[in-house]
C-alpha cells in the first residue's frame, strides 16, 4: 500500500509541476477549477479559483482572499456558507488521482480547466438574485430545449414572483423568501461542479427536493410558522409551479404544504363545497380530483385568472362524528374547492428560428373579479340546464352525481335532483349553515311528499309527477287551497280533514293536501325536519308548475295554508316559484325554533306571495313571535291561549291556531281585530278600544286591502266560548 501511495504522490507532484498552480495567489487565473485539499477540511474537494475583488463584490465584502489577489473557493463553502472547516460535503468530494489523470488528458489547454459559467455562480448567495437560474444553472445544464426545462421556466419564474410581491409580505414572510431562495440556489450549486454528471431529468428531481426541503424545512423562519396571509400567498404562488414542473410529485408535495396551512386561512380565497352522491365503493380522493378538475375545466378557471385546489382538510374540520356519519349514511362525498387569484406569471416558448427557442415571461394573468362574483349564478344556471358535465362523471363503471352545492358562508345551498319531470329540480337552500351546522336535508326520495287533491266530487286523488293523467281532476277555473302540516304531523291529521271539509263546504274549490310525514317524523331530530322544509317547498312549487303546464292552473288563484314548519314550507314554495307570486300564504303560528334569527330568505316572508298573513298563538314557544307577513294577528297577545295555561298538552297554544282558522272559514262574524301601533301593544292589548269598530278580521275573511308595504299588526281577544258561536 505504501508503494502505491508513493507512486500517487509522484504522479500528483509531476502533474502539478507540468501545469503549475491553477490558482496562483497573484495571477489566478479566475474561473479555473481543481480537486484540491484545503486546510482545515478532512479531504479533497472541488474548488474554483476566484479573485478577492469578485468575492467582495458579490458578498457585500463579507468574503475575500486573505493576503492575496486570488484564492480557492471550496465547493463545501459555496454550498454551505457557514462551513469554515471540518467534513467535506458528500457532493463536493473528488479523487485527486483521477483528477490528475483528467488534467493529463487535457494536454495543457488551460481553457479546459475553466468552469463553463461565470465565476460568481459559485459564490454563496447573499442576495435574492433570480438571474442565477438562467445565468448559471441553465448555462451549465443546457436543458432549455428539453422537456425538463426546469431552470428558467420554473426556477426563475417562481423566484421572480416572490421578488415582485416581496413588499406585500410581513417581515417574517420577507425573511422566509430570502432564506428559501438562498437555500435553493445553494442546494443546486453542486450541479455546477465538474464531477456532477446529472442529466436534465435528474436535475429536475434534485430541483424538486431542493425546493420542497428549502420551502418547508430549511428556511428560517419555517413555512409552518408563518402567519396565515403569508402562507396563502406562498401556497397559491408555488401550486401552479409544482403542477407544471413536478407533476409526478404534485399530490404529495401539496399535501405537505397543506398540512401546515391553518384552518382559518380564507383571506386570500373563496371556498365552495359540493356534496356528491357517490358509489359506496368509490374512493373519496378519486371523487375529489375528478369532480374538481371537471368543474375547473368546464368554467375555464385558468382563462379567468383563477386557480383552484381541493380542500382535503374539510372532512377533518367537520364539527362532530355525527356529521361525518350523516354524510356516510347518505352516501355523500363532501368536496371542498378553493378558488383564488392566479399569482404565477406564465412562461411561453416562442420559436424564433428553426433551431432556436426563447423563453419569455408573459404578463401576469389578471384576476377576473366579475367572473367570480357571477360564478354562483353561472353554476346554478348550468346545473339547472343540465349543461354541467360533472353531473355525470363515469370512472370504472361508477357514476357520481352532483347532489348539492353551497358557498361556505351559508348563503347559497343548491340541490339539483333529476326527477321524471320536464325540468330537473334545483332549489337554493339557506338553512344548512345558518341553522343546523351542515345538516343536509333529506333527498326528495327520502322525504317522499304526497299530494292529494280533494274536490266536492272526489277525494284523496293522488297527484303524481310521473302521471299526467292523475292531474285531470284539477279544475283550473276554481280557486285552489293548499294545506301543509308541520312537525310530527301528517296529511291524515284530524285538523287537516276538518279544514279541508270546511273549505269545500264554503266554496267549490280544489283543495290539495301536502303529506310530508316521512320528512317531519323525527322525534329527536327537529333540525332535520326543519331542513326538509326546503325540499318540500321546492317540490310543492314543482307540482304547481306541473299543474300550470298541464292543467292551466294560475298562481293568482292559489292560497297556501301552512301550520308550524308547514308555514315555512309555504314560504319556500313561494321563493321557488320564480315567474309570479302566489295569491296568498297564511302562516298558522309559523315554527320559531331555528327560524327566529333567520333572514327573509331562510323562512316565511312577506315577499313569498301577494298577501302573507300570519296568526301567532304560541310566539316565543313553538311559534314565531315577531311579525313575518303583510298582516300579523296576535290573538290573546300571541302567546298563551285560553285554556292552555295549565294544560298537560305542551302544544296546546301552538295547535289552537288550527281551530281558529277552521272556525274563521265557517263563520265570517268572529275574530274582529284591532290594529296595534307596536308589537308590545299587540302582546298586551293595552290602550286599544276593544269594544269599538274592528279594523280587520283574523283568518279566512281577512280584508286583503289592508295590506301595506310594512308589517301591519292586530290584536284580538278570544275565548273558548267564541267558538260556540260558529254555526
GROMACS .gro file of N, CA and C in nm, residues 404-525:
model
  366
  404UNK      N    1  -7.551   1.839  -0.429
  404UNK     CA    2  -7.575   1.965  -0.363
  404UNK      C    3  -7.456   2.058  -0.377
  405UNK      N    4  -7.485   2.187  -0.368
  405UNK     CA    5  -7.380   2.287  -0.383
  405UNK      C    6  -7.404   2.399  -0.284
  406UNK      N    7  -7.297   2.447  -0.222
  406UNK     CA    8  -7.315   2.563  -0.137
  406UNK      C    9  -7.186   2.642  -0.124
  407UNK      N   10  -7.201   2.765  -0.084
  407UNK     CA   11  -7.087   2.850  -0.050
  407UNK      C   12  -7.066   2.839   0.100
  408UNK      N   13  -6.942   2.837   0.141
  408UNK     CA   14  -6.911   2.813   0.281
  408UNK      C   15  -6.971   2.917   0.375
  409UNK      N   16  -7.005   3.035   0.322
  409UNK     CA   17  -7.065   3.137   0.407
  409UNK      C   18  -7.208   3.103   0.443
  410UNK      N   19  -7.265   3.002   0.380
  410UNK     CA   20  -7.401   2.962   0.410
  410UNK      C   21  -7.506   3.040   0.335
  411UNK      N   22  -7.468   3.117   0.236
  411UNK     CA   23  -7.564   3.200   0.167
  411UNK      C   24  -7.635   3.127   0.054
  412UNK      N   25  -7.571   3.027  -0.001
  412UNK     CA   26  -7.635   2.953  -0.110
  412UNK      C   27  -7.613   2.805  -0.087
  413UNK      N   28  -7.719   2.730  -0.103
  413UNK     CA   29  -7.708   2.585  -0.097
  413UNK      C   30  -7.798   2.532  -0.208
  414UNK      N   31  -7.739   2.480  -0.311
  414UNK     CA   32  -7.816   2.440  -0.428
  414UNK      C   33  -7.827   2.290  -0.435
  415UNK      N   34  -7.948   2.241  -0.448
  415UNK     CA   35  -7.971   2.098  -0.465
  415UNK      C   36  -8.035   2.076  -0.601
  416UNK      N   37  -7.978   1.987  -0.677
  416UNK     CA   38  -8.036   1.951  -0.807
  416UNK      C   39  -8.061   1.801  -0.809
  417UNK      N   40  -8.184   1.763  -0.826
  417UNK     CA   41  -8.220   1.622  -0.836
  417UNK      C   42  -8.295   1.600  -0.966
  418UNK      N   43  -8.262   1.495  -1.036
  418UNK     CA   44  -8.328   1.465  -1.163
  418UNK      C   45  -8.451   1.379  -1.138
  419UNK      N   46  -8.566   1.441  -1.147
  419UNK     CA   47  -8.693   1.372  -1.129
  419UNK      C   48  -8.758   1.351  -1.266
  420UNK      N   49  -8.851   1.261  -1.276
  420UNK     CA   50  -8.917   1.236  -1.405
  420UNK      C   51  -9.017   1.345  -1.440
  421UNK      N   52  -8.965   1.467  -1.453
  421UNK     CA   53  -9.049   1.580  -1.493
  421UNK      C   54  -8.978   1.654  -1.604
  422UNK      N   55  -9.041   1.757  -1.653
  422UNK     CA   56  -8.987   1.828  -1.769
  422UNK      C   57  -8.852   1.892  -1.740
  423UNK      N   58  -8.834   1.942  -1.618
  423UNK     CA   59  -8.707   2.008  -1.584
  423UNK      C   60  -8.655   1.948  -1.455
  424UNK      N   61  -8.522   1.946  -1.435
  424UNK     CA   62  -8.470   1.896  -1.307
  424UNK      C   63  -8.505   1.990  -1.194
  425UNK      N   64  -8.518   1.935  -1.076
  425UNK     CA   65  -8.547   2.016  -0.958
  425UNK      C   66  -8.417   2.075  -0.904
  426UNK      N   67  -8.412   2.206  -0.900
  426UNK     CA   68  -8.299   2.274  -0.837
  426UNK      C   69  -8.355   2.378  -0.742
  427UNK      N   70  -8.308   2.380  -0.621
  427UNK     CA   71  -8.353   2.483  -0.530
  427UNK      C   72  -8.235   2.533  -0.448
  428UNK      N   73  -8.241   2.659  -0.411
  428UNK     CA   74  -8.134   2.719  -0.332
  428UNK      C   75  -8.171   2.711  -0.184
  429UNK      N   76  -8.082   2.653  -0.107
  429UNK     CA   77  -8.107   2.637   0.036
  429UNK      C   78  -8.021   2.733   0.115
  430UNK      N   79  -8.077   2.782   0.224
  430UNK     CA   80  -8.002   2.875   0.310
  430UNK      C   81  -7.998   2.825   0.453
  431UNK      N   82  -8.055   2.710   0.480
  431UNK     CA   83  -8.067   2.664   0.618
  431UNK      C   84  -7.947   2.587   0.667
  432UNK      N   85  -7.874   2.524   0.580
  432UNK     CA   86  -7.775   2.426   0.621
  432UNK      C   87  -7.673   2.484   0.717
  433UNK      N   88  -7.609   2.594   0.680
  433UNK     CA   89  -7.508   2.652   0.767
  433UNK      C   90  -7.571   2.742   0.873
  434UNK      N   91  -7.675   2.815   0.834
  434UNK     CA   92  -7.735   2.907   0.929
  434UNK      C   93  -7.790   2.834   1.051
  435UNK      N   94  -7.848   2.718   1.028
  435UNK     CA   95  -7.926   2.657   1.134
  435UNK      C   96  -7.863   2.534   1.197
  436UNK      N   97  -7.829   2.438   1.115
  436UNK     CA   98  -7.802   2.305   1.169
  436UNK      C   99  -7.660   2.257   1.150
  437UNK      N  100  -7.567   2.345   1.139
  437UNK     CA  101  -7.427   2.305   1.130
  437UNK      C  102  -7.405   2.199   1.023
  438UNK      N  103  -7.441   2.233   0.902
  438UNK     CA  104  -7.417   2.146   0.787
  438UNK      C  105  -7.505   2.022   0.782
  439UNK      N  106  -7.616   2.020   0.854
  439UNK     CA  107  -7.709   1.909   0.838
  439UNK      C  108  -7.781   1.927   0.705
  440UNK      N  109  -7.762   1.833   0.617
  440UNK     CA  110  -7.824   1.843   0.486
  440UNK      C  111  -7.968   1.795   0.492
  441UNK      N  112  -8.055   1.851   0.408
  441UNK     CA  113  -8.192   1.797   0.402
  441UNK      C  114  -8.191   1.657   0.343
  442UNK      N  115  -8.295   1.582   0.374
  442UNK     CA  116  -8.311   1.453   0.310
  442UNK      C  117  -8.338   1.473   0.161
  443UNK      N  118  -8.312   1.371   0.084
  443UNK     CA  119  -8.340   1.379  -0.060
  443UNK      C  120  -8.491   1.374  -0.083
  444UNK      N  121  -8.538   1.419  -0.199
  444UNK     CA  122  -8.682   1.410  -0.229
  444UNK      C  123  -8.735   1.267  -0.217
  445UNK      N  124  -8.652   1.169  -0.253
  445UNK     CA  125  -8.697   1.030  -0.241
  445UNK      C  126  -8.718   0.992  -0.096
  446UNK      N  127  -8.633   1.046  -0.006
  446UNK     CA  128  -8.644   1.012   0.135
  446UNK      C  129  -8.760   1.086   0.202
  447UNK      N  130  -8.779   1.212   0.166
  447UNK     CA  131  -8.892   1.288   0.221
  447UNK      C  132  -9.024   1.234   0.164
  448UNK      N  133  -9.022   1.205   0.035
  448UNK     CA  134  -9.134   1.142  -0.034
  448UNK      C  135  -9.268   1.210  -0.006
  449UNK      N  136  -9.280   1.340  -0.034
  449UNK     CA  137  -9.408   1.408  -0.009
  449UNK      C  138  -9.517   1.359  -0.104
  450UNK      N  139  -9.636   1.348  -0.052
  450UNK     CA  140  -9.753   1.308  -0.131
  450UNK      C  141  -9.847   1.428  -0.147
  451UNK      N  142  -9.912   1.435  -0.261
  451UNK     CA  143 -10.005   1.543  -0.289
  451UNK      C  144 -10.142   1.482  -0.319
  452UNK      N  145 -10.242   1.518  -0.238
  452UNK     CA  146 -10.376   1.463  -0.255
  452UNK      C  147 -10.475   1.574  -0.287
  453UNK      N  148 -10.547   1.557  -0.396
  453UNK     CA  149 -10.647   1.655  -0.439
  453UNK      C  150 -10.784   1.615  -0.386
  454UNK      N  151 -10.856   1.713  -0.330
  454UNK     CA  152 -10.994   1.693  -0.283
  454UNK      C  153 -11.084   1.794  -0.353
  455UNK      N  154 -11.196   1.747  -0.403
  455UNK     CA  155 -11.298   1.835  -0.460
  455UNK      C  156 -11.432   1.794  -0.401
  456UNK      N  157 -11.537   1.867  -0.438
  456UNK     CA  158 -11.669   1.829  -0.389
  456UNK      C  159 -11.715   1.696  -0.447
  457UNK      N  160 -11.658   1.660  -0.561
  457UNK     CA  161 -11.700   1.536  -0.627
  457UNK      C  162 -11.612   1.417  -0.590
  458UNK      N  163 -11.481   1.444  -0.566
  458UNK     CA  164 -11.388   1.334  -0.540
  458UNK      C  165 -11.294   1.373  -0.426
  459UNK      N  166 -11.241   1.272  -0.358
  459UNK     CA  167 -11.144   1.297  -0.251
  459UNK      C  168 -11.024   1.205  -0.266
  460UNK      N  169 -10.915   1.243  -0.203
  460UNK     CA  170 -10.792   1.162  -0.199
  460UNK      C  171 -10.744   1.120  -0.337
  461UNK      N  172 -10.741   1.215  -0.429
  461UNK     CA  173 -10.688   1.187  -0.563
  461UNK      C  174 -10.537   1.214  -0.558
  462UNK      N  175 -10.455   1.110  -0.574
  462UNK     CA  176 -10.310   1.125  -0.566
  462UNK      C  177 -10.257   1.194  -0.691
  463UNK      N  178 -10.192   1.307  -0.673
  463UNK     CA  179 -10.128   1.379  -0.784
  463UNK      C  180  -9.983   1.333  -0.794
  464UNK      N  181  -9.942   1.288  -0.912
  464UNK     CA  182  -9.807   1.233  -0.928
  464UNK      C  183  -9.733   1.305  -1.041
  465UNK      N  184  -9.603   1.328  -1.018
  465UNK     CA  185  -9.521   1.391  -1.121
  465UNK      C  186  -9.514   1.304  -1.246
  466UNK      N  187  -9.513   1.175  -1.226
  466UNK     CA  188  -9.488   1.083  -1.337
  466UNK      C  189  -9.613   1.048  -1.416
  467UNK      N  190  -9.729   1.092  -1.369
  467UNK     CA  191  -9.854   1.053  -1.434
  467UNK      C  192  -9.939   1.177  -1.460
  468UNK      N  193  -9.935   1.226  -1.580
  468UNK     CA  194 -10.011   1.346  -1.616
  468UNK      C  195 -10.160   1.323  -1.598
  469UNK      N  196 -10.206   1.202  -1.624
  469UNK     CA  197 -10.350   1.173  -1.613
  469UNK      C  198 -10.400   1.192  -1.471
  470UNK      N  199 -10.309   1.181  -1.371
  470UNK     CA  200 -10.352   1.199  -1.231
  470UNK      C  201 -10.392   1.343  -1.203
  471UNK      N  202 -10.355   1.433  -1.291
  471UNK     CA  203 -10.386   1.575  -1.271
  471UNK      C  204 -10.519   1.615  -1.333
  472UNK      N  205 -10.584   1.524  -1.399
  472UNK     CA  206 -10.701   1.559  -1.481
  472UNK      C  207 -10.820   1.608  -1.399
  473UNK      N  208 -10.829   1.570  -1.273
  473UNK     CA  209 -10.943   1.613  -1.190
  473UNK      C  210 -10.927   1.756  -1.140
  474UNK      N  211 -10.810   1.814  -1.160
  474UNK     CA  212 -10.787   1.952  -1.118
  474UNK      C  213 -10.859   2.047  -1.214
  475UNK      N  214 -10.934   2.142  -1.159
  475UNK     CA  215 -11.011   2.237  -1.239
  475UNK      C  216 -10.949   2.375  -1.225
  476UNK      N  217 -10.885   2.422  -1.333
  476UNK     CA  218 -10.811   2.549  -1.325
  476UNK      C  219 -10.901   2.670  -1.308
  477UNK      N  220 -11.031   2.656  -1.335
  477UNK     CA  221 -11.122   2.770  -1.324
  477UNK      C  222 -11.166   2.795  -1.179
  478UNK      N  223 -11.132   2.703  -1.089
  478UNK     CA  224 -11.170   2.717  -0.949
  478UNK      C  225 -11.050   2.762  -0.865
  479UNK      N  226 -11.082   2.820  -0.752
  479UNK     CA  227 -10.976   2.858  -0.659
  479UNK      C  228 -10.908   2.731  -0.606
  480UNK      N  229 -10.782   2.747  -0.565
  480UNK     CA  230 -10.706   2.633  -0.514
  480UNK      C  231 -10.652   2.666  -0.375
  481UNK      N  232 -10.680   2.578  -0.281
  481UNK     CA  233 -10.625   2.590  -0.146
  481UNK      C  234 -10.528   2.473  -0.124
  482UNK      N  235 -10.414   2.503  -0.066
  482UNK     CA  236 -10.313   2.400  -0.039
  482UNK      C  237 -10.285   2.401   0.111
  483UNK      N  238 -10.304   2.286   0.176
  483UNK     CA  239 -10.284   2.275   0.321
  483UNK      C  240 -10.156   2.196   0.347
  484UNK      N  241 -10.069   2.251   0.435
  484UNK     CA  242  -9.941   2.186   0.465
  484UNK      C  243  -9.928   2.171   0.617
  485UNK      N  244  -9.910   2.049   0.663
  485UNK     CA  245  -9.895   2.023   0.807
  485UNK      C  246  -9.753   2.054   0.853
  486UNK      N  247  -9.728   2.040   0.982
  486UNK     CA  248  -9.597   2.072   1.039
  486UNK      C  249  -9.529   1.951   1.101
  487UNK      N  250  -9.447   1.979   1.204
  487UNK     CA  251  -9.361   1.879   1.266
  487UNK      C  252  -9.442   1.766   1.329
  488UNK      N  253  -9.401   1.641   1.301
  488UNK     CA  254  -9.460   1.519   1.356
  488UNK      C  255  -9.610   1.510   1.331
  489UNK      N  256  -9.655   1.570   1.224
  489UNK     CA  257  -9.795   1.559   1.186
  489UNK      C  258  -9.803   1.488   1.051
  490UNK      N  259  -9.921   1.486   0.991
  490UNK     CA  260  -9.937   1.420   0.861
  490UNK      C  261 -10.059   1.476   0.790
  491UNK      N  262 -10.075   1.435   0.666
  491UNK     CA  263 -10.192   1.478   0.589
  491UNK      C  264 -10.320   1.413   0.635
  492UNK      N  265 -10.307   1.311   0.721
  492UNK     CA  266 -10.426   1.244   0.775
  492UNK      C  267 -10.468   1.300   0.909
  493UNK      N  268 -10.402   1.404   0.958
  493UNK     CA  269 -10.434   1.461   1.088
  493UNK      C  270 -10.579   1.511   1.089
  494UNK      N  271 -10.642   1.503   1.205
  494UNK     CA  272 -10.784   1.539   1.214
  494UNK      C  273 -10.808   1.685   1.176
  495UNK      N  274 -10.717   1.773   1.219
  495UNK     CA  275 -10.738   1.915   1.187
  495UNK      C  276 -10.730   1.941   1.037
  496UNK      N  277 -10.647   1.864   0.967
  496UNK     CA  278 -10.637   1.879   0.822
  496UNK      C  279 -10.768   1.836   0.755
  497UNK      N  280 -10.824   1.726   0.804
  497UNK     CA  281 -10.950   1.678   0.748
  497UNK      C  282 -11.062   1.779   0.772
  498UNK      N  283 -11.066   1.835   0.894
  498UNK     CA  284 -11.171   1.932   0.926
  498UNK      C  285 -11.156   2.059   0.843
  499UNK      N  286 -11.033   2.106   0.825
  499UNK     CA  287 -11.012   2.227   0.746
  499UNK      C  288 -11.047   2.202   0.599
  500UNK      N  289 -11.011   2.085   0.548
  500UNK     CA  290 -11.044   2.051   0.409
  500UNK      C  291 -11.195   2.048   0.390
  501UNK      N  292 -11.266   1.983   0.483
  501UNK     CA  293 -11.411   1.975   0.474
  501UNK      C  294 -11.476   2.112   0.481
  502UNK      N  295 -11.425   2.197   0.572
  502UNK     CA  296 -11.480   2.332   0.586
  502UNK      C  297 -11.461   2.414   0.459
  503UNK      N  298 -11.344   2.403   0.398
  503UNK     CA  299 -11.318   2.477   0.274
  503UNK      C  300 -11.412   2.433   0.163
  504UNK      N  301 -11.432   2.303   0.149
  504UNK     CA  302 -11.518   2.253   0.041
  504UNK      C  303 -11.665   2.284   0.068
  505UNK      N  304 -11.704   2.291   0.196
  505UNK     CA  305 -11.841   2.330   0.228
  505UNK      C  306 -11.866   2.477   0.197
  506UNK      N  307 -11.760   2.558   0.216
  506UNK     CA  308 -11.774   2.702   0.196
  506UNK      C  309 -11.768   2.740   0.047
  507UNK      N  310 -11.681   2.673  -0.030
  507UNK     CA  311 -11.662   2.712  -0.170
  507UNK      C  312 -11.628   2.591  -0.255
  508UNK      N  313 -11.671   2.593  -0.379
  508UNK     CA  314 -11.640   2.485  -0.473
  508UNK      C  315 -11.498   2.510  -0.524
  509UNK      N  316 -11.404   2.439  -0.471
  509UNK     CA  317 -11.263   2.468  -0.499
  509UNK      C  318 -11.183   2.339  -0.511
  510UNK      N  319 -11.054   2.357  -0.552
  510UNK     CA  320 -10.956   2.249  -0.543
  510UNK      C  321 -10.885   2.263  -0.408
  511UNK      N  322 -10.884   2.156  -0.330
  511UNK     CA  323 -10.809   2.157  -0.205
  511UNK      C  324 -10.701   2.049  -0.215
  512UNK      N  325 -10.575   2.091  -0.207
  512UNK     CA  326 -10.463   1.997  -0.217
  512UNK      C  327 -10.399   1.986  -0.079
  513UNK      N  328 -10.388   1.865  -0.029
  513UNK     CA  329 -10.322   1.838   0.099
  513UNK      C  330 -10.182   1.784   0.072
  514UNK      N  331 -10.083   1.848   0.132
  514UNK     CA  332  -9.943   1.804   0.119
  514UNK      C  333  -9.909   1.718   0.240
  515UNK      N  334  -9.882   1.591   0.216
  515UNK     CA  335  -9.847   1.499   0.324
  515UNK      C  336  -9.697   1.468   0.316
  516UNK      N  337  -9.619   1.527   0.405
  516UNK     CA  338  -9.473   1.504   0.405
  516UNK      C  339  -9.429   1.443   0.538
  517UNK      N  340  -9.510   1.352   0.588
  517UNK     CA  341  -9.486   1.293   0.720
  517UNK      C  342  -9.352   1.222   0.730
  518UNK      N  343  -9.301   1.166   0.618
  518UNK     CA  344  -9.171   1.098   0.624
  518UNK      C  345  -9.058   1.196   0.653
  519UNK      N  346  -9.073   1.319   0.611
  519UNK     CA  347  -8.971   1.420   0.636
  519UNK      C  348  -8.992   1.496   0.765
  520UNK      N  349  -9.110   1.477   0.829
  520UNK     CA  350  -9.143   1.551   0.951
  520UNK      C  351  -9.154   1.462   1.072
  521UNK      N  352  -9.122   1.333   1.057
  521UNK     CA  353  -9.150   1.234   1.159
  521UNK      C  354  -9.050   1.232   1.274
  522UNK      N  355  -8.934   1.295   1.259
  522UNK     CA  356  -8.823   1.278   1.354
  522UNK      C  357  -8.862   1.323   1.494
  523UNK      N  358  -8.847   1.233   1.589
  523UNK     CA  359  -8.885   1.264   1.726
  523UNK      C  360  -8.782   1.354   1.794
  524UNK      N  361  -8.653   1.319   1.780
  524UNK     CA  362  -8.547   1.394   1.848
  524UNK      C  363  -8.461   1.473   1.750
  525UNK      N  364  -8.500   1.478   1.625
  525UNK     CA  365  -8.419   1.549   1.525
  525UNK      C  366  -8.505   1.654   1.455
   0.00000   0.00000   0.00000
